[in-house]
PDB file of C-alpha atoms in Angstrom:
ATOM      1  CA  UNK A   1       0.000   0.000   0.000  1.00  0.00           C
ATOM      2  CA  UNK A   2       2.697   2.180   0.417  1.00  0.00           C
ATOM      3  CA  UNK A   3       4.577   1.658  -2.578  1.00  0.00           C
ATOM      4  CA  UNK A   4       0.901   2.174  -4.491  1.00  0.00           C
ATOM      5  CA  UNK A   5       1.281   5.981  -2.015  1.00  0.00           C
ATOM      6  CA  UNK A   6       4.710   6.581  -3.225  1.00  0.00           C
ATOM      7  CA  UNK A   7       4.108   5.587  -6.579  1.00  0.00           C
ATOM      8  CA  UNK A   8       0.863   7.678  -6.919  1.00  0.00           C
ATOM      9  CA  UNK A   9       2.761  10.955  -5.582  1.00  0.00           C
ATOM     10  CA  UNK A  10       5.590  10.330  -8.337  1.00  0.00           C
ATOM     11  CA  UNK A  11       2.895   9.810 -11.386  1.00  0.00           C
ATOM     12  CA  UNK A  12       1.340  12.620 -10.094  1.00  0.00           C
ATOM     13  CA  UNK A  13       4.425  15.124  -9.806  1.00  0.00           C
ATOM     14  CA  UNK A  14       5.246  13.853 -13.505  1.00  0.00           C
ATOM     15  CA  UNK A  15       1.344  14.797 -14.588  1.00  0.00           C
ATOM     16  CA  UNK A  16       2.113  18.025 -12.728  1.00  0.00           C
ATOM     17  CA  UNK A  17       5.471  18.599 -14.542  1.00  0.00           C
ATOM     18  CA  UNK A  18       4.303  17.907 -17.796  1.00  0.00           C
ATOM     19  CA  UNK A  19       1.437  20.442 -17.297  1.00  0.00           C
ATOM     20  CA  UNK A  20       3.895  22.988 -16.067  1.00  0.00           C
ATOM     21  CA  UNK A  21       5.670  22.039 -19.464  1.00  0.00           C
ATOM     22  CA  UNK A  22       2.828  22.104 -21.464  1.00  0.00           C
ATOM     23  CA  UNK A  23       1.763  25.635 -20.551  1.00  0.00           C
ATOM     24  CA  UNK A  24       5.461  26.814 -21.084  1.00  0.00           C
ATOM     25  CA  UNK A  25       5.381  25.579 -24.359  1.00  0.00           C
ATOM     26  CA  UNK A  26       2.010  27.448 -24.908  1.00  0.00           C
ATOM     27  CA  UNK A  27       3.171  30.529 -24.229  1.00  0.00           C
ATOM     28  CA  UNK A  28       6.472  30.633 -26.101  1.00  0.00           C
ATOM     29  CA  UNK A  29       3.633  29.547 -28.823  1.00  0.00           C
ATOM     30  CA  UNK A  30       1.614  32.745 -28.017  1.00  0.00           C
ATOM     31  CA  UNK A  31       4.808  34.550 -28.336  1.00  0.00           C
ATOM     32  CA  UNK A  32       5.933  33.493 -31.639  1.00  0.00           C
ATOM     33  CA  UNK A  33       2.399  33.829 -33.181  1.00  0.00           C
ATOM     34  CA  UNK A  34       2.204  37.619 -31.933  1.00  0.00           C
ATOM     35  CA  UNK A  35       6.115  37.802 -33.650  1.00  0.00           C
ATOM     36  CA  UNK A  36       4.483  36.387 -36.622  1.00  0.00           C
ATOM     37  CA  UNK A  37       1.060  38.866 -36.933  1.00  0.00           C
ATOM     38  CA  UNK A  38       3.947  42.077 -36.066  1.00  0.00           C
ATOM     39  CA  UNK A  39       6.388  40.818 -38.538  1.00  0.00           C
ATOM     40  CA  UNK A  40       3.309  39.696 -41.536  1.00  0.00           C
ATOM     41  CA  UNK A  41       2.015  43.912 -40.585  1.00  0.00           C
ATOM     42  CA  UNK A  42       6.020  44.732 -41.495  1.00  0.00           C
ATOM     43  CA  UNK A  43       5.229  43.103 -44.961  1.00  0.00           C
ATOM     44  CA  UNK A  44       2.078  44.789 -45.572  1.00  0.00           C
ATOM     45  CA  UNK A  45       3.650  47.864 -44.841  1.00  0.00           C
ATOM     46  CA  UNK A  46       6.997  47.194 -47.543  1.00  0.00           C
ATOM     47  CA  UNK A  47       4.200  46.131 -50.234  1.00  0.00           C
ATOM     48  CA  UNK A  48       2.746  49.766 -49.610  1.00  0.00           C
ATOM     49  CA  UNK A  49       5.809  51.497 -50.081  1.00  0.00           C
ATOM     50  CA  UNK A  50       6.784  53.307 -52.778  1.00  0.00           C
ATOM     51  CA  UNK A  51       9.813  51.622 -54.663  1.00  0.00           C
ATOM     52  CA  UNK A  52      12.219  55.157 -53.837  1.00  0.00           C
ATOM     53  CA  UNK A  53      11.270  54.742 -50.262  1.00  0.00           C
ATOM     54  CA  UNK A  54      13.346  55.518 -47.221  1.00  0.00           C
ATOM     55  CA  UNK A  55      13.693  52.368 -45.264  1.00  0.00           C
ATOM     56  CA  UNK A  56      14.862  52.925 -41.775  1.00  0.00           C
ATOM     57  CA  UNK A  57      16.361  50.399 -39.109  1.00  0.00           C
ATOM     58  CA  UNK A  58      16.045  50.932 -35.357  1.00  0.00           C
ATOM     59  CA  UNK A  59      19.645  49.818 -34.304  1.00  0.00           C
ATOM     60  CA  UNK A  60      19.503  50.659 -30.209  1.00  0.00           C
ATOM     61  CA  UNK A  61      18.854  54.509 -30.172  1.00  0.00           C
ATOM     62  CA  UNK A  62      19.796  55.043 -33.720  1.00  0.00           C
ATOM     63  CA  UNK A  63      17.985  54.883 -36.838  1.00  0.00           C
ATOM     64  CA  UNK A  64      20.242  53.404 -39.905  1.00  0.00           C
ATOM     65  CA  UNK A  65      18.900  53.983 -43.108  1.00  0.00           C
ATOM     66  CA  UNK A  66      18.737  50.503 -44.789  1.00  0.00           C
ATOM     67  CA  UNK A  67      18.468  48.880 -48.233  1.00  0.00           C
ATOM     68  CA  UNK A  68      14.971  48.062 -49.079  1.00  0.00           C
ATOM     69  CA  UNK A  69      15.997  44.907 -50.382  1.00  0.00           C
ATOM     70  CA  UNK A  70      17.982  43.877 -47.338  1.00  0.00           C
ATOM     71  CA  UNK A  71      14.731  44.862 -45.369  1.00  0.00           C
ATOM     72  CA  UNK A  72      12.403  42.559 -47.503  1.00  0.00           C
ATOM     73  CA  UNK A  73      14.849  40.174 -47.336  1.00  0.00           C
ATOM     74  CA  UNK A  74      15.493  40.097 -43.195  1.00  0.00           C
ATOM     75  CA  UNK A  75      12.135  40.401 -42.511  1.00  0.00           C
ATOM     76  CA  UNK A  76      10.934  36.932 -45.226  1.00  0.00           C
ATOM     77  CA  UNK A  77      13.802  34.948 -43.202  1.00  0.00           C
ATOM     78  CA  UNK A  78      12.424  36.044 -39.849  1.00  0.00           C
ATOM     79  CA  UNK A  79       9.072  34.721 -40.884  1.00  0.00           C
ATOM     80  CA  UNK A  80      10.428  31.689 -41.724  1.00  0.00           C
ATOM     81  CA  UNK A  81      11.921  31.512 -38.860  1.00  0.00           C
ATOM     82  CA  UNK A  82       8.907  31.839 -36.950  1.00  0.00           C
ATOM     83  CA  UNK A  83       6.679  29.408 -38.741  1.00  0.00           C
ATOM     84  CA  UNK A  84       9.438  26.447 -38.384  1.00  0.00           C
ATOM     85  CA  UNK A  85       9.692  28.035 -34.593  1.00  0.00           C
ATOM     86  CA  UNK A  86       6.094  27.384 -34.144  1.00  0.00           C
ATOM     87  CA  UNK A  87       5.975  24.086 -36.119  1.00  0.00           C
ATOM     88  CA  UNK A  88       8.468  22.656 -33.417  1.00  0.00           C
ATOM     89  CA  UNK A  89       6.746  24.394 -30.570  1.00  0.00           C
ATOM     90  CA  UNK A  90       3.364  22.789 -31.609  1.00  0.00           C
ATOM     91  CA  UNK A  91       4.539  18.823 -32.164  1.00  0.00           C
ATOM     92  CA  UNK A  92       6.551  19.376 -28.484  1.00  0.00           C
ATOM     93  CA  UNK A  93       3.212  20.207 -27.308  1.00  0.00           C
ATOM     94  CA  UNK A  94       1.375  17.637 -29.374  1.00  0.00           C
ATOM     95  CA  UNK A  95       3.685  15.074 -27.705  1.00  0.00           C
ATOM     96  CA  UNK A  96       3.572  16.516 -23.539  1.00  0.00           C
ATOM     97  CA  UNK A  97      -0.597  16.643 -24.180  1.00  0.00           C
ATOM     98  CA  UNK A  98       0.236  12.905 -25.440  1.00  0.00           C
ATOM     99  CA  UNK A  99       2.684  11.893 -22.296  1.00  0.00           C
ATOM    100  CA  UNK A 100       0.380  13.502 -20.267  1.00  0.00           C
ATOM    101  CA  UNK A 101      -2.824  11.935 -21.218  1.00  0.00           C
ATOM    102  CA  UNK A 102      -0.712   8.845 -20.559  1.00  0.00           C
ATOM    103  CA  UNK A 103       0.296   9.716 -17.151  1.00  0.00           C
ATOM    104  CA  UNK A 104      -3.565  10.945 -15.872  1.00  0.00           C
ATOM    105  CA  UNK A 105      -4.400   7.428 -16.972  1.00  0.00           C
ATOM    106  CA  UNK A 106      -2.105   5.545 -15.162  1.00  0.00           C
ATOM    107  CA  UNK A 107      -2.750   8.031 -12.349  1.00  0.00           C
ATOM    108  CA  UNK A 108      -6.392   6.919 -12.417  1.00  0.00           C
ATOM    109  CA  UNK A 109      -6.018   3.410 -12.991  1.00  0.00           C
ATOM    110  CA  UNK A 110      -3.532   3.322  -9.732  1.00  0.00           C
ATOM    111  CA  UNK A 111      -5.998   5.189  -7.822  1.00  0.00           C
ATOM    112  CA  UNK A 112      -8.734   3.084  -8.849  1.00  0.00           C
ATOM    113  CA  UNK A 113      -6.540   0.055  -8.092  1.00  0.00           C
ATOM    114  CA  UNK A 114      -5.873   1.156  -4.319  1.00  0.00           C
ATOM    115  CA  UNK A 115      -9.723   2.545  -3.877  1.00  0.00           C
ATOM    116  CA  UNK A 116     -10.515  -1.117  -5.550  1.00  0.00           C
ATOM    117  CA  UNK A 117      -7.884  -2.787  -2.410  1.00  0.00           C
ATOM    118  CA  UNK A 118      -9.564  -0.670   0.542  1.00  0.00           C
ATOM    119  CA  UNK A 119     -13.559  -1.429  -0.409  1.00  0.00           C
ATOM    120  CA  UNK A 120     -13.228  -4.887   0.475  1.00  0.00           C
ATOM    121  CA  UNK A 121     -11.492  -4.252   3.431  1.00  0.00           C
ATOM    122  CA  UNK A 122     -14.155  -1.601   4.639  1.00  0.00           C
TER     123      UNK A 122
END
C-alpha cells in the first residue's frame, strides 16, 4: 500500500510537470504567433511602399537607413523563422498533451486500483 502511495505521488508530480511544461510551451507559442502577426504587418507595410522609399532600421537609439531589399529580405527569413519556430513548438506540445494523457491514466487506474484494495477491506 505504500509503494501504491509513493508511486501515486511520483505519477502525479510527472502529470504536474508535464502540465507545467505544457503551458510553457504554450506561451512561447503565443509569443511566436504575436512575432508572426507584427512581422506579416512589417510586410504589408513594404508592399505599400513606394519603390524610392526611405527604409529605416532601429539599431539601439539610432535609426540606420537601410536597403529596401535587405529589409524585404530580413524580414521573409524572420518569418520563416517563426513558422518552423512554431511548427516545433506545436509537435513538443502535441507530444507533452500525449505523455500527459498517458500519465492521468495511469494516475487513475492506480488510484482506482488502491480505492478497488480498501472497499473490500471496509
Amino acid at each position: 500500500m505504500a509503494d501504491d502511495q509513493k508511486h501515486l505521488q511520483a505519477l502525479s508530480d510527472d502529470y504536474q510537470k508535464l502540465q507545467n511544461d505544457l503551458q510553457s510551451n504554450i506561451d512561447a507559442r503565443q509569443k511566436l504567433e504575436s512575432q508572426q502577426q507584427e512581422n506579416k504587418g512589417v510586410q504589408k507595410e513594404f508592399a505599400k511602399l513606394a519603390e524610392d522609399a526611405n527604409i529605416y532600421k532601429l539599431i539601439g537609439p539610432v535609426l540606420l537607413k537601410q536597403d529596401r531589399a535587405e529589409a524585404v529580405l530580413a524580414v521573409d527569413a524572420r518569418l520563416e523563422y517563426i513558422e518552423k519556430e512554431i511548427q516545433r513548438v506545436e509537435k513538443q506540445i502535441t507530444d507533452i498533451q500525449e505523455e500527459s494523457d498517458k500519465k492521468r491514466m495511469a494516475v487513475y487506474q492506480l488510484q482506482t486500483k488502491m480505492q478497488q484494495r480498501v472497499e473490500p477491506a471496509a
